[in-house]
Each structure stands twice: as C-alpha cells, then as structure tokens.
Coordinates of C-alpha atoms in Angstrom, one line a residue:
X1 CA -88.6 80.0 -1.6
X2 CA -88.9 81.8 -5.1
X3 CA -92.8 82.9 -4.2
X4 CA -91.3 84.3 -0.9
X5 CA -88.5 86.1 -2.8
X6 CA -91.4 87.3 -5.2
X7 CA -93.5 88.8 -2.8
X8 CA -90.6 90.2 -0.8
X9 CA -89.0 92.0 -3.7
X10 CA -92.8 92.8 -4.1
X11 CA -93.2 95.0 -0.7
X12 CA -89.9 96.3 -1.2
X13 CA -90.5 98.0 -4.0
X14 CA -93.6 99.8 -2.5
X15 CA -91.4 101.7 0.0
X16 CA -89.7 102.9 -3.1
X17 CA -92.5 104.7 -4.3
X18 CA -93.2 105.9 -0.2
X19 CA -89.7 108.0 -1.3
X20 CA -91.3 110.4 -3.3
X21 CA -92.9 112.5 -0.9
X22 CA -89.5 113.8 0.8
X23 CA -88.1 113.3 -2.9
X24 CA -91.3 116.1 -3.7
X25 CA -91.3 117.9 -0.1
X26 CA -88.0 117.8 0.8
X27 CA -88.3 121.1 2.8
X28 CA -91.9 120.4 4.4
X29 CA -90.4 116.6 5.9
X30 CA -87.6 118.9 6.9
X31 CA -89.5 121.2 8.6
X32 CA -91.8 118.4 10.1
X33 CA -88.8 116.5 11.2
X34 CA -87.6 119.3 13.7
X35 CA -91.0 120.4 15.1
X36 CA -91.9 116.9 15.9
X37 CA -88.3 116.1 17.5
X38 CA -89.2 119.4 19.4
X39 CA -92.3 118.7 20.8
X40 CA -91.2 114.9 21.8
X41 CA -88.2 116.1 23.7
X42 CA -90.1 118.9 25.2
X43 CA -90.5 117.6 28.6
X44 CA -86.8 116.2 28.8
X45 CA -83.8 117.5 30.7
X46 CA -82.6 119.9 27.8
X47 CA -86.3 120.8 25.8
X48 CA -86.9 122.7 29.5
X49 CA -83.4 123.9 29.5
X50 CA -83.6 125.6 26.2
X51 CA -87.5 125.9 26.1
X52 CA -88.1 123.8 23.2
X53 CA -92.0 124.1 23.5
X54 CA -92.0 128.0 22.3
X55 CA -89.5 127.8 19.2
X56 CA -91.6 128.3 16.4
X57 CA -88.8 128.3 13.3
X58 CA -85.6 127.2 12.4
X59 CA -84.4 130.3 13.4
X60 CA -85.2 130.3 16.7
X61 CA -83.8 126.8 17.0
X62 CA -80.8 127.5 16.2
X63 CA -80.3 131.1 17.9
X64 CA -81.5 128.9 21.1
X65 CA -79.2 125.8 20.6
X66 CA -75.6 125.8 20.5
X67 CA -73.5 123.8 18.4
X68 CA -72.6 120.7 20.2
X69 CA -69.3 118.4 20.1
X70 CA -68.8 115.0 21.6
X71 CA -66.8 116.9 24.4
X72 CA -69.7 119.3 25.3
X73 CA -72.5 116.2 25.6
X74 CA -70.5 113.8 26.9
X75 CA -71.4 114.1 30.7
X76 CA -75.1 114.1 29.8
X77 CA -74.1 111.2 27.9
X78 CA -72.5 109.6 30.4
X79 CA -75.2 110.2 33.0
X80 CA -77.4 108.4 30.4
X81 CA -75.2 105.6 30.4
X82 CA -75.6 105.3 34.2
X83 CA -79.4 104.6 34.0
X84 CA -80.5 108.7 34.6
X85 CA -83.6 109.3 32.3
X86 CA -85.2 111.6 30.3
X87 CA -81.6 114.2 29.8
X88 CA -81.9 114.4 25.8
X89 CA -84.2 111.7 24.7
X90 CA -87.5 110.8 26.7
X91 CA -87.7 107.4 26.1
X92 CA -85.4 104.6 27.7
X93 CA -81.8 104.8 26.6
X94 CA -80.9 100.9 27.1
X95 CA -78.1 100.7 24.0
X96 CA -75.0 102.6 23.0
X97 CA -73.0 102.5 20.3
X98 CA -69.0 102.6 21.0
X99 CA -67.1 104.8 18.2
X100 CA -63.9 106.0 18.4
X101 CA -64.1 107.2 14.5
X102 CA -60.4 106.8 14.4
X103 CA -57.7 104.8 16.2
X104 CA -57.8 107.6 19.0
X105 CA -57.6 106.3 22.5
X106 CA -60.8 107.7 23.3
X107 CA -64.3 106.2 22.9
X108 CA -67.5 107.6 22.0
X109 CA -70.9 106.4 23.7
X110 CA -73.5 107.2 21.1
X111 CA -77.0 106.7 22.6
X112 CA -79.0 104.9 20.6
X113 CA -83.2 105.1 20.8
X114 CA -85.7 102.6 20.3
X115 CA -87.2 105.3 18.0
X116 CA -83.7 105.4 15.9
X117 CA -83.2 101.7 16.3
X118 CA -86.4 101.4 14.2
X119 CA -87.5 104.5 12.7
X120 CA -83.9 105.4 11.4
X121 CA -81.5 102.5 10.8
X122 CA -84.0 99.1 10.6
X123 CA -85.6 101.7 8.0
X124 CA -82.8 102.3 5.9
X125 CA -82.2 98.4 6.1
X126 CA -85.8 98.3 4.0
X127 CA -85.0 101.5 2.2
X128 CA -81.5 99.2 0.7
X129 CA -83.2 96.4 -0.1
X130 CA -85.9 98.7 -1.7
X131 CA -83.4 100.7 -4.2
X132 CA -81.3 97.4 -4.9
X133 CA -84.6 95.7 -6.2
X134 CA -86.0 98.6 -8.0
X135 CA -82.5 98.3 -9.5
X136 CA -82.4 94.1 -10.2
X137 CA -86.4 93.4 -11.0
X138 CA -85.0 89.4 -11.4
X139 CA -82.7 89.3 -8.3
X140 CA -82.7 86.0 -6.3
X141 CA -81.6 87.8 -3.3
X142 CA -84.3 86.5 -0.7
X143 CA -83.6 82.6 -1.3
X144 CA -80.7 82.7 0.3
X145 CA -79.1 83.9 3.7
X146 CA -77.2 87.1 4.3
X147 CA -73.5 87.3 6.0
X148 CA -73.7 90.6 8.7
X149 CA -69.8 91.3 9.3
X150 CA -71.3 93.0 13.0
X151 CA -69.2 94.0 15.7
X152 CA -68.8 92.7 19.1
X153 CA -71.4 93.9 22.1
X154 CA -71.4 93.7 25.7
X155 CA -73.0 94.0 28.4
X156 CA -71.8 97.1 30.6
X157 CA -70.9 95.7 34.0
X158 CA -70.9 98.9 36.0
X159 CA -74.2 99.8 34.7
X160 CA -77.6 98.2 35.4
X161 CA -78.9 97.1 31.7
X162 CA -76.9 99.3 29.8
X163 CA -75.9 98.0 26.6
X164 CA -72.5 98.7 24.9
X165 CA -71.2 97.3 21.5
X166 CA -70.7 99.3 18.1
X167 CA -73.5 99.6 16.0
X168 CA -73.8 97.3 13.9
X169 CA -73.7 94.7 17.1
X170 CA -76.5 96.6 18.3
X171 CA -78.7 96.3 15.1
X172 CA -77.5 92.5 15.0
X173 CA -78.9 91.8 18.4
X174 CA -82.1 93.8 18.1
X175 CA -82.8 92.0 14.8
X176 CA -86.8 89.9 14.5
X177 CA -86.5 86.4 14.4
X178 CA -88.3 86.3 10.6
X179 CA -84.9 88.4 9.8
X180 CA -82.3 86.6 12.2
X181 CA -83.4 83.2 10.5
X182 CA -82.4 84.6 7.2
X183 CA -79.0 85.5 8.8
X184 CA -75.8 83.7 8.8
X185 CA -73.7 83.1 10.9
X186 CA -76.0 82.8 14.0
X187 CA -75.7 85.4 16.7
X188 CA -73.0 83.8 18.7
X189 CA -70.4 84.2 16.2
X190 CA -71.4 87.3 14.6
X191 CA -70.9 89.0 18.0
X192 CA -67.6 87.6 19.4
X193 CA -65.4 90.2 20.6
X194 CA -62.1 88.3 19.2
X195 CA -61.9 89.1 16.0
X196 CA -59.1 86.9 14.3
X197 CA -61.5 83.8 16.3
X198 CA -64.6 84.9 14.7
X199 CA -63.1 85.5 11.0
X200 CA -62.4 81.8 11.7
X201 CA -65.8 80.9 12.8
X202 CA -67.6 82.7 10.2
X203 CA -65.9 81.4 7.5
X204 CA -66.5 77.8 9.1
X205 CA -70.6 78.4 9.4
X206 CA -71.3 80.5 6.1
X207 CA -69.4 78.2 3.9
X208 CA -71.8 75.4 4.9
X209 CA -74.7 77.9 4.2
X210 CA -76.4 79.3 0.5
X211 CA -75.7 82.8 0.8
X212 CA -76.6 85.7 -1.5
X213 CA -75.7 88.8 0.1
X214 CA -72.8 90.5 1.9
X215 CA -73.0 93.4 4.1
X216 CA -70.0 94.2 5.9
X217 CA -67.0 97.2 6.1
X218 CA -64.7 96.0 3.4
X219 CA -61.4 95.4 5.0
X220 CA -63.2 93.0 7.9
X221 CA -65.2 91.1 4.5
X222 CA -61.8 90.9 2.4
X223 CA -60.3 89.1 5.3
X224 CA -63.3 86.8 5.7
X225 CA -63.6 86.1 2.0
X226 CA -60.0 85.6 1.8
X227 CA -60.6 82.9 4.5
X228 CA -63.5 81.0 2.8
X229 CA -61.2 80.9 -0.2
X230 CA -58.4 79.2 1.9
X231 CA -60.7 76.9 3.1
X232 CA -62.5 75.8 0.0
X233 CA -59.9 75.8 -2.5
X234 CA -62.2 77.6 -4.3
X235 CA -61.2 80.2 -7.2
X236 CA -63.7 82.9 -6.5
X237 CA -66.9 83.4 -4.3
X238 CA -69.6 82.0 -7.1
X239 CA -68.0 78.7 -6.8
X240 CA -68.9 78.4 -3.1
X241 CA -72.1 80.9 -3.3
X242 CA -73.5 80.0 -7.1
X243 CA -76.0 83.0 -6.3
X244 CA -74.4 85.5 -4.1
X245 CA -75.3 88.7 -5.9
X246 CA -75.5 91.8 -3.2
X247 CA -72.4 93.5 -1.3
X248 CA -74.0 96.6 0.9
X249 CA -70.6 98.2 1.7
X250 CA -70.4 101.7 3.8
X251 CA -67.9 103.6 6.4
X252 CA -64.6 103.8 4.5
X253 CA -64.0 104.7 0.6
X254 CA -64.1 101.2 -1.1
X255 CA -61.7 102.1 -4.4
X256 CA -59.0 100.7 -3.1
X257 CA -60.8 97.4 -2.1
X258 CA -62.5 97.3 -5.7
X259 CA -60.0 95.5 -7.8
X260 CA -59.4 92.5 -5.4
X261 CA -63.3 92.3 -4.4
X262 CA -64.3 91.6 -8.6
X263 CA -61.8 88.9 -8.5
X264 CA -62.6 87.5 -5.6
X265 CA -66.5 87.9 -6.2
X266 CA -66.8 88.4 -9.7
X267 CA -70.8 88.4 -10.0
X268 CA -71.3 90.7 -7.0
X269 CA -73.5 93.9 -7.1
X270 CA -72.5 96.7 -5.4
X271 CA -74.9 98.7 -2.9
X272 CA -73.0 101.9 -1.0
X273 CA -74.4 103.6 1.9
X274 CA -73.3 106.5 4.3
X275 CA -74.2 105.8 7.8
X276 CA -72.5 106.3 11.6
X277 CA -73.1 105.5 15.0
X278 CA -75.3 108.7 15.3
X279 CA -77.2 107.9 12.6
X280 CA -78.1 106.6 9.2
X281 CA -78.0 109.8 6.6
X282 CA -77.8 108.2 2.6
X283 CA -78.4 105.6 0.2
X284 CA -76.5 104.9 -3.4
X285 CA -79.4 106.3 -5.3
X286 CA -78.3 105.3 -9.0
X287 CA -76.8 102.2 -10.0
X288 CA -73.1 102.8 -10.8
X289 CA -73.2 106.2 -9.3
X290 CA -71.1 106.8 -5.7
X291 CA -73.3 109.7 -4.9
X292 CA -76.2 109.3 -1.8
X293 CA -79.2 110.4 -1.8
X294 CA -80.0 112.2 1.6
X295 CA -82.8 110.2 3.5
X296 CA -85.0 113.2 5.0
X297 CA -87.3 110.8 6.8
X298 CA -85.8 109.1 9.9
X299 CA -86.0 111.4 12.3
X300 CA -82.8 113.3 11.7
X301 CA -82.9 117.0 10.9
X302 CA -79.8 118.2 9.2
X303 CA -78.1 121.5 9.4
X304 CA -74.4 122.0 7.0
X305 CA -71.7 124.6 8.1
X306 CA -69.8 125.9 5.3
X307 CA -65.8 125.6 4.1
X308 CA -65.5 129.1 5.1
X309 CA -66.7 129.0 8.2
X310 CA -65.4 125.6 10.0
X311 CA -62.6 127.4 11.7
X312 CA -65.1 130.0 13.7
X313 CA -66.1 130.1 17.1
X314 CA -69.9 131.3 15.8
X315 CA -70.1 129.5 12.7
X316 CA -73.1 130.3 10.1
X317 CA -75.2 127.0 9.6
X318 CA -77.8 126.4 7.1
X319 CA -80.6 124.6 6.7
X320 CA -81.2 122.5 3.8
X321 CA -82.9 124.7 1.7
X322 CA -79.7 126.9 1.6
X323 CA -76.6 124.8 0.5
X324 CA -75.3 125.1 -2.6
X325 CA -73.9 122.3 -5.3
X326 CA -70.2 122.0 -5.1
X327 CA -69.5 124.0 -1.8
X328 CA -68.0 121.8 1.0
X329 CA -70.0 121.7 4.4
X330 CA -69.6 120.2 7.8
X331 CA -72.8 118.1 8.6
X332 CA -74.6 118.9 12.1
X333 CA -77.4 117.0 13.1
X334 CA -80.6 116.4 15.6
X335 CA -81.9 113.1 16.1
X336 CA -84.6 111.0 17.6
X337 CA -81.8 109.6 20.2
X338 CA -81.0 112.8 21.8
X339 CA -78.6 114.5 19.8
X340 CA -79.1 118.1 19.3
X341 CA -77.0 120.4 16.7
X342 CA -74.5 117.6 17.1
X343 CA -71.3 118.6 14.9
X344 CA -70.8 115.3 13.3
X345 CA -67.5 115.4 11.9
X346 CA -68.0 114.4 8.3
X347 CA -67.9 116.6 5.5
X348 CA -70.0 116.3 2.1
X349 CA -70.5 118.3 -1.2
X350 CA -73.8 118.4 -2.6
X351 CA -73.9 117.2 -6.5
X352 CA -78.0 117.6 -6.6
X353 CA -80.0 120.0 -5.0
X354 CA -83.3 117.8 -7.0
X355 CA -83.3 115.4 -5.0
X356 CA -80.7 115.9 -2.7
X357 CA -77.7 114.3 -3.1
X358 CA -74.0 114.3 -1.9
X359 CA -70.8 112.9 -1.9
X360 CA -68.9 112.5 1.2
X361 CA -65.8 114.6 0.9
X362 CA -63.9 113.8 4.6
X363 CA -63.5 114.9 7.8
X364 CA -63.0 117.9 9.5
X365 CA -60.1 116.9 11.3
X366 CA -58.2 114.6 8.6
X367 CA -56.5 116.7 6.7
X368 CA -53.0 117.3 6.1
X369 CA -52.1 121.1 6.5
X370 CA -49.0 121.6 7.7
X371 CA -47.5 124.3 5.1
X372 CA -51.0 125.9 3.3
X373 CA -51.6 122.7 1.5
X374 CA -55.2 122.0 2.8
X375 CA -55.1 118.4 1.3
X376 CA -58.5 116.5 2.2
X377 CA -59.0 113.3 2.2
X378 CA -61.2 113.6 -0.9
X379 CA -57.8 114.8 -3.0
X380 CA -55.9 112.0 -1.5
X381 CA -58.2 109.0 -2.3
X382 CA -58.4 110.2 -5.7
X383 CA -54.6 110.8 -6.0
X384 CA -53.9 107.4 -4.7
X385 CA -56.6 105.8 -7.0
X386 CA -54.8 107.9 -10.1
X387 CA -51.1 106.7 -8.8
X388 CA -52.7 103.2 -8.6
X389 CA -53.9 103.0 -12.2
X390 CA -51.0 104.1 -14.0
X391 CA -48.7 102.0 -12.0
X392 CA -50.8 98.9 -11.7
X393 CA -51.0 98.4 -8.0
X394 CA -53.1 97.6 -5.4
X395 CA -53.5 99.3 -1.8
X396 CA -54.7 97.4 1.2
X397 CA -54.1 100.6 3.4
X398 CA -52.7 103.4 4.2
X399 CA -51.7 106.7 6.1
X400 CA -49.9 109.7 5.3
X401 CA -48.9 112.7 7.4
X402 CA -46.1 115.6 7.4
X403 CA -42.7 115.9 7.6
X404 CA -42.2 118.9 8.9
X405 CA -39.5 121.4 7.9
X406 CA -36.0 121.0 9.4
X407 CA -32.9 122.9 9.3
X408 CA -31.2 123.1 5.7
X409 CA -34.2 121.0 4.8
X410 CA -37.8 121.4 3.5
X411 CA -40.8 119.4 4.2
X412 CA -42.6 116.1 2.6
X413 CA -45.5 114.3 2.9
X414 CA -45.1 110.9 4.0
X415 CA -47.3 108.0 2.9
X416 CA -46.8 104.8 4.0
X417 CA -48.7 102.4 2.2
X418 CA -49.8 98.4 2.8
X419 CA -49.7 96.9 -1.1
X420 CA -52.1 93.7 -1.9
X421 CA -50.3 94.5 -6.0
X422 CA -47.0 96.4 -5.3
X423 CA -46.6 99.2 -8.4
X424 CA -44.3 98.3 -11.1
X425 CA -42.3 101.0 -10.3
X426 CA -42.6 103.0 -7.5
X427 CA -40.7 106.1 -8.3
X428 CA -43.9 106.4 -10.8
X429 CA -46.2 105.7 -8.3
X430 CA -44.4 108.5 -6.1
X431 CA -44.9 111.3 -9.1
X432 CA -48.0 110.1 -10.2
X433 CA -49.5 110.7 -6.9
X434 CA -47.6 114.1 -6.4
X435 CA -48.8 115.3 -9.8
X436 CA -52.8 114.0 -8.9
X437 CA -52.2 116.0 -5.8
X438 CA -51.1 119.1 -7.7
X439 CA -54.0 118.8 -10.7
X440 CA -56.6 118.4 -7.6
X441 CA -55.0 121.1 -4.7
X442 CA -54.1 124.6 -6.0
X443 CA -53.0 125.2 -2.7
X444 CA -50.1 122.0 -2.7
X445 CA -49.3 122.6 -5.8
X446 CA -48.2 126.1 -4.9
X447 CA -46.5 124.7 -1.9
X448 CA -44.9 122.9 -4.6
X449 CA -43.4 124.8 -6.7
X450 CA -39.6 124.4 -7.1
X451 CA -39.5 122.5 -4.0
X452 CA -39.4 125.4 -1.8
X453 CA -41.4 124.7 1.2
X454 CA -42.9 121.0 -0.1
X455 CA -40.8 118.4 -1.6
X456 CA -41.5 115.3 -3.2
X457 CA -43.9 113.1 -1.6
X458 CA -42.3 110.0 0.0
X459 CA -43.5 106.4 0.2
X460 CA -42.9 104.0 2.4
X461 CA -43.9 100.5 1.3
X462 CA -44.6 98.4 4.9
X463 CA -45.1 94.4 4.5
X464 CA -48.6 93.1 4.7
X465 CA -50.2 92.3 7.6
X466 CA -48.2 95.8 9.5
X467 CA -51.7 98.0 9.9
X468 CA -53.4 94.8 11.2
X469 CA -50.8 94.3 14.2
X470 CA -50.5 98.1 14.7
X471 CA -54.7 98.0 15.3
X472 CA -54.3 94.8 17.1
X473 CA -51.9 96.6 19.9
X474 CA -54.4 99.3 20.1
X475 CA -57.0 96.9 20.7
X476 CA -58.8 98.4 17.9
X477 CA -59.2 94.9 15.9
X478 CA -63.3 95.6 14.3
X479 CA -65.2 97.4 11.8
X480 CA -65.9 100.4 13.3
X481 CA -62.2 101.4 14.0
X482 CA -60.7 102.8 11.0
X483 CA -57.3 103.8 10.3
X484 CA -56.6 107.7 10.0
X485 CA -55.6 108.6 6.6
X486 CA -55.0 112.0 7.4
X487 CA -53.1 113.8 10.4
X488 CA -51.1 116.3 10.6
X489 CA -49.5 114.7 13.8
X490 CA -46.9 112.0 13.0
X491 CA -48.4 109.3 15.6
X492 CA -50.0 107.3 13.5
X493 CA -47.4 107.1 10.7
X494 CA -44.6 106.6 13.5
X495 CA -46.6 103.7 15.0
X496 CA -47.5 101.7 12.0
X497 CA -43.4 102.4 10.9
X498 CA -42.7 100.9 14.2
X499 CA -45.0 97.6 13.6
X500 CA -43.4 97.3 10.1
X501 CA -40.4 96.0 11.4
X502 CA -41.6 93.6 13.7

C-alpha cells in the first residue's frame, strides 16, 4: 500500500506542473476554449440557430448570444430531459443534475455531458488531489479509503434513461471501479435518498473502514461525524481514523463550521473548492489561503458582468482579460454540456489577475436591500464571524432578512440564528454584529445613523435541530440544498420561526 500511495502522489504531482500552461496562457486557453466549444456545437439545435460556424471573436459571440437564465433554457432543457438530441450539446445528454440553489420550490435540471463528466469535474477531482500533494510531499492519503458525503440519484420514470440526482450522486455513480474500491461507504448507501437513514448507515460502514479523507458539504459531514462519535465513544476523529488527514469541503462558507470541525478532527487538512451543478470553476491554490484559483481548462469559457451593471436589461460583459482586482462581477458561463452565456448566479471578486484568482463574494439574488443597505452576503459572513469571536459562540446556521418599516416604527434586520456555542452575552453579540456591518457597508451604516430608517439588528436565538425540521418539511433534507442567508422576503425567516416552536 505505501508503494501505491508513492507512485500515486507521484502522477499527481505531474498534472501540477500540466497547470502552467493556462497558469502562462491564460488568455490563449481562453480563447481556445470558446472556439473549440463553437465548432463542436456547430451542428446542434442552437450553433445553426445563432450560426456558431462564422463567429470569428469574442465579440461576435457575444453580440450573437444573449445572456441566458435558467428561465430562458429551461424548455430546451426540458426537451433534453425527454430524450430530444442534439438542442445545446451534440453528444447524448443521459444525466442531470437537480439544484434548486436555495430552499426555493423550484428545481433546476442541469444537463450534464459525458465531456463535463470527465473533462471538467473527474478532472478537477485529479487537479485536488494534485495541489493537496504538491502541498503534503509525506501525505499517507492513498492507503486508506475516502468517505464521499454524495447525494441521492434516481432514475427518471417518465423518461426513457434519463438520469436525475444532484451532482455529486452523479459523479458517485459514474466513478471507475480502481476509484469506487478506494471509496467508502459502497454505493448503496452513499446514494440513499433518506437522509437521516443513510447518516445512520454511513456512520455504521466507515467506522469499520481506515479512512483518510473526507469530502463532503460541511453541515451533512458535521452530522455524520457527530454520529461516528456517538457511536464510538470516541473523543475525536484520529481516535477512530489514526490517519485521516484530508477534508475537501465546497458549496457553502465553512467559518462557521471551523471551530467544531478542529475539535472534532483535530489533525485534518483542509482543501476548499468552488464548484456547481453547472460546472467545476476553482481550486484553493495556496495552503491556508481561501482564495481559488480559476481552472481555464475544462471546457468552460467564462464571461463576468460588473457591480454596476447587474441591474441592466443589456448588461456589459467581459471577457477575462478585462476584469479588474477588487471589482464585484456576476459570473456567466459556456460549457461543454450545453450551456451558453449562462448567467450563473454567483458573484466573485478577483484578488490576482497573475494567475487568476477570486474569492466568491455571493449571489446575485441574496442580498438584503430593503432600505439602501445593499448588504451581501460577503459583509454578513464576516460580521457574523467578527460577532462570533468577541462573544465566544458558535453558529450552526442561520438566516436573516428585513423588517420592514411600520407605522410610528422603523425597520431591523432580523437574524435568527441556530447556536452549536450560544454567546456569552447576546446583547454583545447583537452590537458586535451591527458595528461589523457598519465598518464593512457604507451604505448600512448610513441607513444607520441615529436609527432613522434602520434600527438595531435583532437576533433571534432558535433551539438546535429548528433549520433541520424546517428543510425536512421542504423535503430539502441533502447537500445541495442550502439554506438562504439572505432575502429580502420574510419567508424563510417566518418558516424556520414557525419550526422553532415545534
């Protein structure tokens, strides 16, 4: 086992140095990117409808192209996902990845290629393991098995062969054998559709098993290691897993997860990625660092509308070349499954324009922005994290939204917030947060002042286990459903109020 983890780490290090050319060229792989997504789509459904074989630049692409939404693909989407070929993608569109991004009623089918399956995310899944030894030249990760926290995935049964499941199902199922027999637990449990039965499950397999890495969205792995714990008596993770070493972690901020994952796993290293159903974009680049670097070579071409523009009917978009460290952009994309200018929803700031790296800021939508505040979700994790500190607590989860102005009465935010470590006091953790908010938001602090049109936030401390029935009524129970942090509609905060008391 130690000569196999030898010459493993070995290969993975060589993709490291395969980097470099997009590290180098970022612009060139750019510009290959697009012209070779052109010229395969070329004969489909839309490459005749928007004559993909005679654009020539980027220009011309995106003159040609409109900006796309969920809304404005979904019937080709749906047509896909009723066995109709060649519509975005030519090849076979078998699998399809169900999002709903929130806890929206609403689900997204995001078709997934056999050319993103393997030329996008199984290629990030080396391009990991590559940085993470570059970083550890002694790890021990290959000798042991690794715990994939996947979602469920089903078979449609209105559709001949079409495969529905979230992404992470997908990958599980389409994984080789000379990967699945490093994988724990086997396939049956790692794609139940009950969650609460497969925490249980899991925690009965891997236990039995020498596992080394984790990868997994960290409220679904806190549960399960909390589990294993139960079950072993154990103090921490190193007494069950002597060598567990790696935690890849992705799809929601992992600060407030941080304090109870060290004592619960106190050797683990950390690996951070920033991936979606549509796609697989960056990679923790430097050890200790939270930025990503931007993959440019998995058949994705990326285009970022700025700040200023977001709220347009014709936005300006730029290509790469063009953004600008510390402006805020909206991230559209094009990808070898069919996805053309698709708006994605996320938004990042750059922090390196050599190489290209980012930090992901929010959403478009999750904001709160009721009275001129404009708070992102990028001022409220760090607020939180601030109010946290100086107060000694602990978050599980959370979600804030308006209360809006009333008669004789001015407005609030109102957070309500699931504690693991409730603060010490939580008047302080109430003015702490406002005062983070004020420090990071020129525009809430100003709403602010003298409690004219903003008061003081309020928080609303709901017992443990309140978010977890509220996503359990919603059927939402998985790791790709994630609670909204941010609304500026009162739905969310007046359902999980309502679970509280239950």
């Amino acid at each position: 086992m130690a000569f196999l983890n030898s010459l493993i780490t070995w290969r993975m290090k060589k993709r490291f140095h395969q980097m470099e050319l997009f590290l180098k060229f970022p612009h060139e792989v750019q510009g290959d990117c697009l012209s070779n997504l052109l010229k395969i789509a070329s004969n489909t459904e839309w490459g005749r409808r928007y004559d993909f074989p005679s654009i020539n630049s980027y220009e011309e692409f995106k003159n040609r192209i409109p900006l796309q939404t969920y809304e404005s693909i979904k019937p080709d989407v749906f047509r896909a996902k009723k066995g109709e070929k060649n519509i975005m993608w030519p090849s076979d569109i078998k699998w399809f990845a169900q999002s709903s991004g929130t806890t929206e009623d609403k689900s997204k089918f995001i078709p997934v290629s056999e050319e993103s399956l393997f030329d996008c995310h199984y290629k990030a899944g080396k391009d990991m393991l590559s940085l993470y030894c570059n970083w550890h030249n002694d790890t021990h990760v290959f000798t042991g098995k690794t715990v994939l926290m996947g979602g469920s995935s089903q078979m449609d049964p209105n559709i001949n062969g079409s495969i529905v499941g979230d992404l992470s199902a997908i990958l599980i199922s389409n994984l080789p054998f000379w990967v699945t027999r490093q994988q724990s637990p086997s396939n049956d449990v790692a794609l139940m559709g009950n969650w609460e039965l497969k925490i249980e499950r899991m925690a009965e397999e891997i236990i039995k098993e020498k596992i080394t890495s984790i990868t997994g969205v960290p409220s679904w792995t806190q549960i399960l290691f909390e589990r294993v714990l139960q079950k072993t008596g154990a103090n921490d993770l190193n007494e069950v897993w002597p060598q567990l070493e790696m935690y890849i972690h992705g799809a929601v901020n992992f600060d407030p997860f941080k304090e109870r994952f060290k004592k619960m796993a106190p050797k683990l290293n950390y690996l951070e990625i920033f991936n979606a159903s549509e796609g697989f974009f960056g990679i923790q680049y430097e050890k200790g660092v939270s930025d990503f670097l931007l993959m440019l070579d998995y058949g994705i071409f990326y285009e970022f509308i700025p700040k200023n523009q977001w709220e347009r009917e014709d936005p300006k978009v730029f290509s790469l070349e063009s953004v600008q460290i510390g402006e805020e952009y909206a991230m559209v994309i094009s990808t070898n499954a069919g996805l053309w200018r698709y708006q994605l929803g996320d938004t990042v700031m750059f922090t390196s324009v050599d190489p290209y790296r980012l930090r992901i800021i929010g959403r478009t939508k999750h904001f709160m922005n009721a009275f001129g505040e404009e708070v992102v979700i990028d001022n409220a994790i760090k607020a939180i994290k601030i109010a946290c500190d100086k107060t000694n607590a602990v978050i599980n989860e959370w979600t804030a939204a308006p209360s809006y102005l009333r008669e004789n009465q001015n407005g609030f935010h109102e957070w309500i917030i699931e504690f693991d470590k409730e603060p010490i006091d939580l008047n302080s953790f109430s003015a702490s947060l406002d005062d983070a908010l004020k420090s990071f938001n020129s525009d809430y602090e100003a709403k602010r002042f003298n409690n004219m049109i903003l008061g003081m936030p309020i928080v609303r401390i709901v017992p443990k286990g309140t978010f977890y029935k509220w996503l359990k009524s919603k059927n939402k129970l998985g790791g790709q459903h994630k609670v909204p942090r941010l609304n500026n509609d009162r739905k969310y905060v007046e359902g999980v109020l309502y679970f509280s008391k239950s």
